[in-house]
Amino acid sequence: MKNYLLPFTLSLLIGISASYQVTAEEHDDHHGNTSLSMTLDQGKKWPIDDSLHKGMTEIRALMITNLADIHQNKFTKQQYSRLANTLQTHLNYLFENCALPTAADAQLHILLSGLMQGVFQMNTGSERQQGSILSEKQQGSILVVQALQNYSAYFSDPHWNDFTH
């Protein structure tokens, strides 16, 4: 990815982490969103490269493997930490290897900001919140799932199997 966009993404993440909360209703409806909206490329999905496909496919596989236990509250603090660290490894791969055109890259940064926020919450969030059905760690997993759903909605990956949840 373009190195000059990394500071933009990091500042975006800081802003989101200061203000973003996922509610139980958003989980049920799967419509939570970050403050910046993604757009299509004049009605078409954005192009991808091989590294983007590889990284997102790995993230998708990790979430599929662990989602049932997360839903059933069987995931421990250590499991969330391991999952978040593995997801972060894949995010680092994306940042180091992705070489999209500038406009597609900007859209990817919006998508990845939600994914980064999810990883952050899974790694540092509380296990249970007062008055909330979902823990911050579970809310973080929702943000990752939403990013996967946005990937299929906004990026043209012919080898991607939709992530339904």
C-alpha angles and dihedrals in degrees: 000000000000109000092218091063094057093078089049091053093046093051090047090052092050090052092048094046089054095053113017121106126168116213129207089250091057089051092053093046096037091219104118113136141188120242093261118064124222119230135198124243099260090316095318130100118258121258121253136202130222094263092054091051091048095048096045092045090054091049090049092051092051093051094046090051094051106030099092093054091046091052092048093050091243095123114106128213089256092051091051090049093050092046092047091049092049091047089050089054089056091046089052089051090053093050092048099044111026114107107179126158111272098259094046089045091055091053090048090054090056090051093046092049089066091046091049091050089051092051090048092052093046090053101041108017126108120265094229132015125207110256094004128112091209130053120229087250091056090046088054090055088052090057090052091050090049090052090052090051091048090050091061092043097050108026128065105230109158092192096050121113109211115255107230120182 
